[in-house]
CSV table of C-alpha atoms in Angstrom, one decimal:
chain,number,residue,atom,x,y,z
F,66,MET,CA,33.8,2.7,12.6
F,67,GLU,CA,33.1,5.3,9.9
F,68,GLN,CA,32.9,2.6,7.3
F,69,LEU,CA,30.5,0.7,9.5
F,70,LYS,CA,28.3,3.8,9.7
F,71,GLU,CA,28.3,4.2,5.9
F,72,ASN,CA,27.4,0.5,5.4
F,73,LEU,CA,24.7,0.8,8.0
F,74,LYS,CA,23.1,3.7,6.2
F,75,VAL,CA,23.0,1.8,2.9
F,76,ALA,CA,21.6,-1.3,4.6
F,77,ILE,CA,18.9,0.7,6.4
F,78,ILE,CA,17.8,2.5,3.2
F,79,GLU,CA,17.5,-0.9,1.5
F,80,ALA,CA,15.9,-2.8,4.3
F,81,LEU,CA,13.3,-0.1,5.1
F,82,ASN,CA,12.6,0.8,1.4
F,83,LEU,CA,13.5,4.5,2.0
F,84,GLU,CA,13.3,5.2,-1.7
F,85,ASP,CA,13.4,9.0,-1.4
F,86,VAL,CA,16.4,9.0,1.0
F,87,SER,CA,20.1,9.0,0.1
F,88,LYS,CA,22.8,8.0,2.6
F,89,GLU,CA,24.3,11.5,2.4
F,90,GLU,CA,21.0,12.8,3.8
F,91,ILE,CA,21.3,10.7,6.9
F,92,ASP,CA,23.1,12.5,9.7
F,93,ASN,CA,25.0,10.3,12.1
F,94,GLU,CA,23.5,12.0,15.1
F,95,ALA,CA,20.0,12.7,13.8
F,96,PRO,CA,17.1,10.8,15.4
F,97,LEU,CA,15.9,8.0,13.2
F,98,PHE,CA,12.4,7.9,14.6
F,99,GLY,CA,9.9,10.7,14.9
F,100,ALA,CA,11.1,13.9,13.4
F,101,GLY,CA,14.2,12.3,11.7
F,102,LEU,CA,13.6,9.7,9.1
F,103,GLY,CA,10.0,9.3,10.3
F,104,LEU,CA,10.4,5.5,11.0
F,105,ASP,CA,7.6,3.6,12.6
F,106,SER,CA,7.2,0.5,14.9
F,107,ILE,CA,7.4,-1.9,12.0
F,108,ASP,CA,10.7,-0.3,10.9
F,109,ALA,CA,12.0,-0.8,14.5
F,110,LEU,CA,11.3,-4.5,14.2
F,111,GLU,CA,12.9,-4.6,10.8
F,112,LEU,CA,16.0,-3.0,12.2
F,113,ILE,CA,16.2,-5.7,14.9
F,114,VAL,CA,16.1,-8.3,12.1
F,115,LEU,CA,18.7,-6.4,10.1
F,116,LEU,CA,21.2,-6.3,13.0
F,117,GLU,CA,20.9,-10.0,13.5
F,118,LYS,CA,20.9,-11.0,9.8
F,119,GLU,CA,23.7,-8.7,8.6
F,120,TYR,CA,25.8,-8.2,11.6
F,121,GLY,CA,25.1,-11.2,13.8
F,122,VAL,CA,24.1,-9.0,16.7
F,123,LYS,CA,20.9,-9.8,18.7
F,124,VAL,CA,18.8,-7.2,20.5
F,125,GLU,CA,18.0,-9.5,23.5
F,126,ASN,CA,15.7,-7.0,25.2
F,127,PRO,CA,13.3,-5.1,22.8
F,128,GLU,CA,13.1,-2.4,25.5
F,129,ASP,CA,16.7,-1.5,24.8
F,130,GLY,CA,15.7,-0.7,21.2
F,131,LYS,CA,14.8,2.9,22.1
F,132,ASP,CA,18.4,3.6,23.1
F,133,ILE,CA,20.0,1.5,20.5
F,134,PHE,CA,18.1,2.9,17.6
F,135,GLN,CA,18.4,6.5,18.4
F,136,SER,CA,20.7,7.3,15.6
F,137,ILE,CA,23.3,5.8,13.3
F,138,ASN,CA,26.0,6.6,15.9
F,139,THR,CA,24.2,4.6,18.6
F,140,ILE,CA,23.5,1.6,16.3
F,141,ALA,CA,27.1,1.5,15.2
F,142,ALA,CA,28.3,1.7,18.8
F,143,PHE,CA,26.0,-1.2,19.7
F,144,ILE,CA,27.2,-3.3,16.8
F,145,GLU,CA,30.8,-2.7,17.6
F,146,LYS,CA,30.3,-3.5,21.2
F,147,ASN,CA,28.4,-6.7,20.7
F,148,GLN,CA,29.7,-8.2,17.4
F,149,LYS,CA,31.7,-11.3,18.0
N,60,MET,CA,-31.6,10.9,-4.7
N,61,GLU,CA,-30.2,8.0,-6.6
N,62,THR,CA,-26.9,6.0,-6.5
N,63,ARG,CA,-24.7,6.6,-9.5
N,64,VAL,CA,-21.2,5.9,-10.5
N,65,LEU,CA,-19.4,9.3,-10.3
N,66,LYS,CA,-15.9,8.2,-11.3
N,67,TYR,CA,-13.9,5.2,-12.3
N,68,ALA,CA,-10.3,4.2,-12.6
N,69,GLU,CA,-8.5,1.2,-13.9
N,70,ILE,CA,-4.9,0.1,-13.7
N,71,ASN,CA,-3.8,-2.8,-15.8
N,72,SER,CA,-0.3,-3.8,-17.0
N,73,SER,CA,-0.7,-1.6,-20.1
N,74,LYS,CA,-2.4,1.5,-18.9
N,75,ALA,CA,-3.6,3.5,-16.0
N,76,ILE,CA,-7.0,5.1,-16.9
N,77,ARG,CA,-9.1,7.7,-15.1
N,78,ASN,CA,-12.7,8.2,-16.4
N,79,GLY,CA,-11.6,6.9,-19.8
N,80,GLU,CA,-8.5,9.1,-20.1
N,81,VAL,CA,-5.0,7.6,-20.0
N,82,VAL,CA,-3.0,8.8,-17.1
N,83,VAL,CA,0.1,6.6,-17.6
N,84,ASP,CA,1.0,4.3,-20.5
N,85,ASN,CA,3.3,1.3,-20.0
N,86,PRO,CA,4.4,0.6,-23.6
N,87,SER,CA,7.7,-0.9,-22.5
N,88,GLN,CA,5.9,-3.3,-20.1
N,89,LEU,CA,7.8,-2.2,-17.0
N,90,ILE,CA,7.6,-4.7,-14.2
N,91,ALA,CA,4.9,-3.9,-11.6
N,92,LYS,CA,7.3,-2.2,-9.1
N,93,GLU,CA,8.7,0.2,-11.7
N,94,TYR,CA,5.4,0.8,-13.4
N,95,PHE,CA,3.6,1.6,-10.1
N,96,LYS,CA,6.4,4.1,-9.4
N,97,GLU,CA,5.8,5.8,-12.7
N,98,ILE,CA,2.1,6.2,-11.8
N,99,TYR,CA,3.0,7.4,-8.3
N,100,MET,CA,5.2,10.1,-9.9
N,101,ALA,CA,2.6,11.0,-12.6
N,102,LEU,CA,0.0,11.6,-9.8
N,103,ASP,CA,2.6,13.8,-8.1
N,104,LEU,CA,2.2,11.9,-4.8
N,105,LYS,CA,4.3,12.7,-1.8
N,106,TYR,CA,3.7,9.7,0.4
N,107,PRO,CA,7.0,7.9,1.3
N,108,LYS,CA,5.0,5.0,3.0
N,109,PHE,CA,4.0,4.0,-0.5
N,110,TYR,CA,7.5,2.5,-1.0
N,111,LYS,CA,7.1,0.2,2.0
N,112,MET,CA,3.8,-1.3,0.7
N,113,ASP,CA,3.5,-4.6,-1.1
N,114,GLY,CA,2.2,-4.7,-4.7
N,115,LEU,CA,-1.4,-5.2,-3.8
N,116,CYS,CA,-1.5,-2.2,-1.5
N,117,GLN,CA,0.4,0.0,-3.9
N,118,LEU,CA,-2.0,-0.9,-6.7
N,119,ALA,CA,-5.1,-0.3,-4.5
N,120,LEU,CA,-3.7,3.0,-3.2
N,121,LEU,CA,-2.8,4.3,-6.7
N,122,ALA,CA,-6.3,3.4,-8.1
N,123,THR,CA,-8.0,5.1,-5.2
N,124,GLU,CA,-5.8,8.1,-5.7
N,125,MET,CA,-6.9,8.3,-9.3
N,126,LEU,CA,-10.5,8.1,-8.1
N,127,ILE,CA,-10.7,10.5,-5.1
N,128,GLY,CA,-7.2,12.1,-4.9
N,129,ASP,CA,-8.2,15.4,-6.3
N,130,GLY,CA,-11.6,15.7,-4.5
N,131,ASP,CA,-12.7,17.1,-1.2
N,132,TYR,CA,-14.3,14.1,0.6
N,133,LYS,CA,-15.0,13.6,4.2
N,134,GLY,CA,-13.6,10.3,5.5
N,135,ASP,CA,-16.7,9.4,7.5
N,136,GLU,CA,-18.9,9.7,4.5
N,137,ILE,CA,-17.0,7.1,2.5
N,138,ALA,CA,-17.3,3.3,2.6
N,139,ILE,CA,-15.0,0.8,0.8
N,140,ILE,CA,-16.3,-2.5,-0.5
N,141,LEU,CA,-13.8,-4.4,-2.7
N,142,GLY,CA,-13.3,-7.8,-4.3
N,143,ASN,CA,-10.1,-9.7,-4.7
N,144,LYS,CA,-9.0,-13.1,-6.1
N,145,ASN,CA,-5.4,-13.9,-5.1
N,146,ALA,CA,-5.5,-12.4,-1.6
N,147,SER,CA,-2.0,-11.5,-0.5
N,148,LEU,CA,-0.3,-14.3,-2.3
N,149,SER,CA,2.7,-12.3,-3.5
N,150,SER,CA,3.5,-11.2,0.1
N,151,ASP,CA,2.7,-14.7,1.4
N,152,LYS,CA,5.3,-16.2,-0.9
N,153,GLN,CA,7.8,-13.6,0.0
N,154,HIS,CA,7.2,-14.3,3.7
N,155,TYR,CA,7.4,-18.1,3.2
N,156,ALA,CA,10.7,-17.7,1.4
N,157,ALA,CA,12.1,-15.9,4.5
N,158,ILE,CA,11.1,-18.7,6.9
N,159,ALA,CA,11.5,-21.8,4.7
N,160,SER,CA,15.0,-22.5,5.9
N,161,LYS,CA,15.8,-23.2,9.5
N,162,GLU,CA,19.4,-22.1,9.0
N,163,ASN,CA,18.4,-18.8,7.4
N,164,TYR,CA,15.3,-18.0,9.3
N,165,PHE,CA,14.7,-14.3,9.1
N,166,PRO,CA,11.0,-13.4,8.7
N,167,SER,CA,10.6,-9.7,7.8
N,168,PRO,CA,8.1,-7.8,9.9
N,169,ALA,CA,7.6,-5.4,7.0
N,170,VAL,CA,6.6,-8.2,4.7
N,171,PHE,CA,4.6,-10.1,7.3
N,172,VAL,CA,2.2,-7.1,7.9
N,173,TYR,CA,1.1,-7.4,4.3
N,174,THR,CA,0.1,-11.0,4.4
N,175,LEU,CA,-3.6,-10.3,4.5
N,176,PRO,CA,-5.6,-8.8,1.5
N,177,ASN,CA,-7.7,-6.5,3.7
N,178,ILE,CA,-4.5,-4.5,4.6
N,179,MET,CA,-5.1,-2.7,1.3
N,180,LEU,CA,-8.3,-1.3,2.8
N,181,GLY,CA,-6.3,-0.1,5.9
N,182,GLU,CA,-3.7,1.6,3.7
N,183,ILE,CA,-6.4,3.4,1.7
N,184,CYS,CA,-8.2,4.4,4.9
N,185,ILE,CA,-5.0,5.8,6.5
N,186,LYS,CA,-4.1,7.8,3.4
N,187,HIS,CA,-7.5,9.3,3.0
N,188,LYS,CA,-8.6,9.3,6.6
N,189,ILE,CA,-11.6,7.2,5.7
N,190,THR,CA,-13.5,5.8,8.7
N,191,GLY,CA,-16.6,4.3,7.0
N,192,GLU,CA,-17.3,0.6,6.7
N,193,ASN,CA,-14.7,-1.4,4.7
N,194,SER,CA,-14.7,-5.0,3.6
N,195,CYS,CA,-12.8,-7.1,1.1
N,196,PHE,CA,-14.5,-10.2,-0.4
N,197,MET,CA,-12.9,-13.0,-2.3
N,198,MET,CA,-14.2,-13.5,-5.8
N,199,GLU,CA,-12.9,-15.1,-9.0
N,200,ASN,CA,-13.5,-12.0,-11.1
N,201,ILE,CA,-15.3,-8.7,-10.4
N,202,ASP,CA,-18.8,-9.8,-9.2
N,203,ALA,CA,-20.7,-6.7,-10.0
N,204,ASP,CA,-24.0,-8.3,-9.1
N,205,PHE,CA,-22.8,-9.0,-5.5
N,206,LEU,CA,-21.0,-5.7,-5.1
N,207,HIS,CA,-24.1,-3.7,-6.4
N,208,THR,CA,-26.3,-5.5,-3.9
N,209,TYR,CA,-24.0,-4.9,-1.0
N,210,VAL,CA,-23.3,-1.3,-1.8
N,211,SER,CA,-26.9,-0.5,-2.4
N,212,HIS,CA,-27.8,-2.0,1.0
N,213,LEU,CA,-25.0,0.1,2.5
N,214,PHE,CA,-26.4,3.3,1.1
N,215,GLU,CA,-29.9,2.4,2.4
N,216,ALA,CA,-28.8,1.3,5.8
N,217,ASP,CA,-26.2,3.9,6.6
N,218,ASN,CA,-25.6,7.5,6.0
N,219,TYR,CA,-22.8,7.2,3.5
N,220,LYS,CA,-22.4,9.7,0.6
N,221,TYR,CA,-19.9,7.7,-1.3
N,222,CYS,CA,-18.6,4.1,-1.6
N,223,ILE,CA,-15.4,3.0,-3.4
N,224,THR,CA,-16.1,-0.4,-4.9
N,225,GLY,CA,-14.6,-2.7,-7.4
N,226,PHE,CA,-11.9,-5.3,-7.8
N,227,VAL,CA,-8.2,-5.1,-6.9
N,228,ASP,CA,-6.0,-8.2,-7.5
N,229,PHE,CA,-2.2,-8.6,-7.6
N,230,THR,CA,0.4,-11.2,-8.5
N,231,GLU,CA,3.7,-10.2,-10.0
N,232,GLU,CA,2.7,-11.6,-13.3
N,233,ASN,CA,-0.9,-10.5,-13.4
N,234,TYR,CA,-2.6,-7.6,-11.8
N,235,ILE,CA,-5.7,-5.4,-12.2
N,236,ALA,CA,-7.5,-2.7,-10.3
N,237,LYS,CA,-10.9,-1.5,-11.4
N,238,LEU,CA,-12.4,0.9,-8.9
N,239,PHE,CA,-15.6,2.9,-9.1
N,240,LEU,CA,-16.8,5.7,-6.9
N,241,ALA,CA,-20.5,5.3,-6.3
N,242,GLY,CA,-22.4,8.2,-4.7
N,243,SER,CA,-25.8,9.5,-3.9
N,244,VAL,CA,-26.7,12.3,-6.3
N,245,ASP,CA,-29.7,14.3,-7.0
N,246,SER,CA,-31.7,12.8,-9.9
N,247,SER,CA,-31.6,16.1,-11.8
N,248,ASP,CA,-27.8,16.2,-11.4
N,249,SER,CA,-26.8,12.9,-12.9
N,250,GLU,CA,-25.7,14.0,-16.4
N,251,ALA,CA,-22.0,13.5,-16.0
N,252,THR,CA,-22.3,10.2,-14.1
N,253,TYR,CA,-23.0,6.5,-14.9
N,254,LYS,CA,-25.7,4.1,-14.1
N,255,PHE,CA,-25.1,2.0,-11.0
N,256,ASP,CA,-26.7,-1.3,-11.5
N,257,LYS,CA,-25.8,-5.0,-11.5
N,258,THR,CA,-23.6,-4.5,-14.6
N,259,PHE,CA,-21.9,-1.3,-13.5
N,260,ASN,CA,-18.5,-2.9,-14.2
N,261,LYS,CA,-19.2,-2.6,-17.9
N,262,ILE,CA,-18.6,1.1,-17.6
N,263,ILE,CA,-15.0,0.1,-18.1
N,264,PRO,CA,-14.9,-1.6,-21.5
């Protein structure tokens, strides 16, 4: 699980072009949107693509995104639960 | 009052120039992405969204920053009228590459949003809170005659104090931004400015 979280941080930094952010700066529990990394709605769509492309996990209902993309912890839990 | 060119900026693959002074040199011919980052840092910008933009928007944003970044302008007093040749071709190609294969079909929303050239206007407006009229016209090269006519009408018809005009074009291999800040100034106060006429683009040699 910890390795998954570390890989996830690297993938997010790369996919979202977070040039000024290092993986060490991303707290597993910190919110990714709003006050946290300051991600926006396009980033949310990009995260949906990232999960499908890199982890083979589909977010079937976009409404669930709010809960899934809360933090690194919640994304990792979603991947672990749904990855086949 | 008369319309004059108050400032100008140019970014080409060799140099970034503001009012004739070199801001950043590119002697080692860095690729666009790295070179634009150098300019971003030289201008001391703190705008993380910059890194999410495509090349065309980064180029337009940097040239605008060189033009009005250090000034105190009100967004509703500024219009933007630009020309462009290759539209969003670079992002279009990137998007096409992501959807070309049925087996590997992963269009990127972050790329797709930049598949229109007028998005550069939006990015400039967001950064500088500009709410005036903004348009992007397709042209082979900078058409100073057309831009002069359009901008002059704009100053006559609406209550703008300034207009950012010029040409911004980007492909990975070839790019250029030539921007001019036209503004209404008192005729007696036009010493440090340039003539705004149908050949205003010649201000930049």
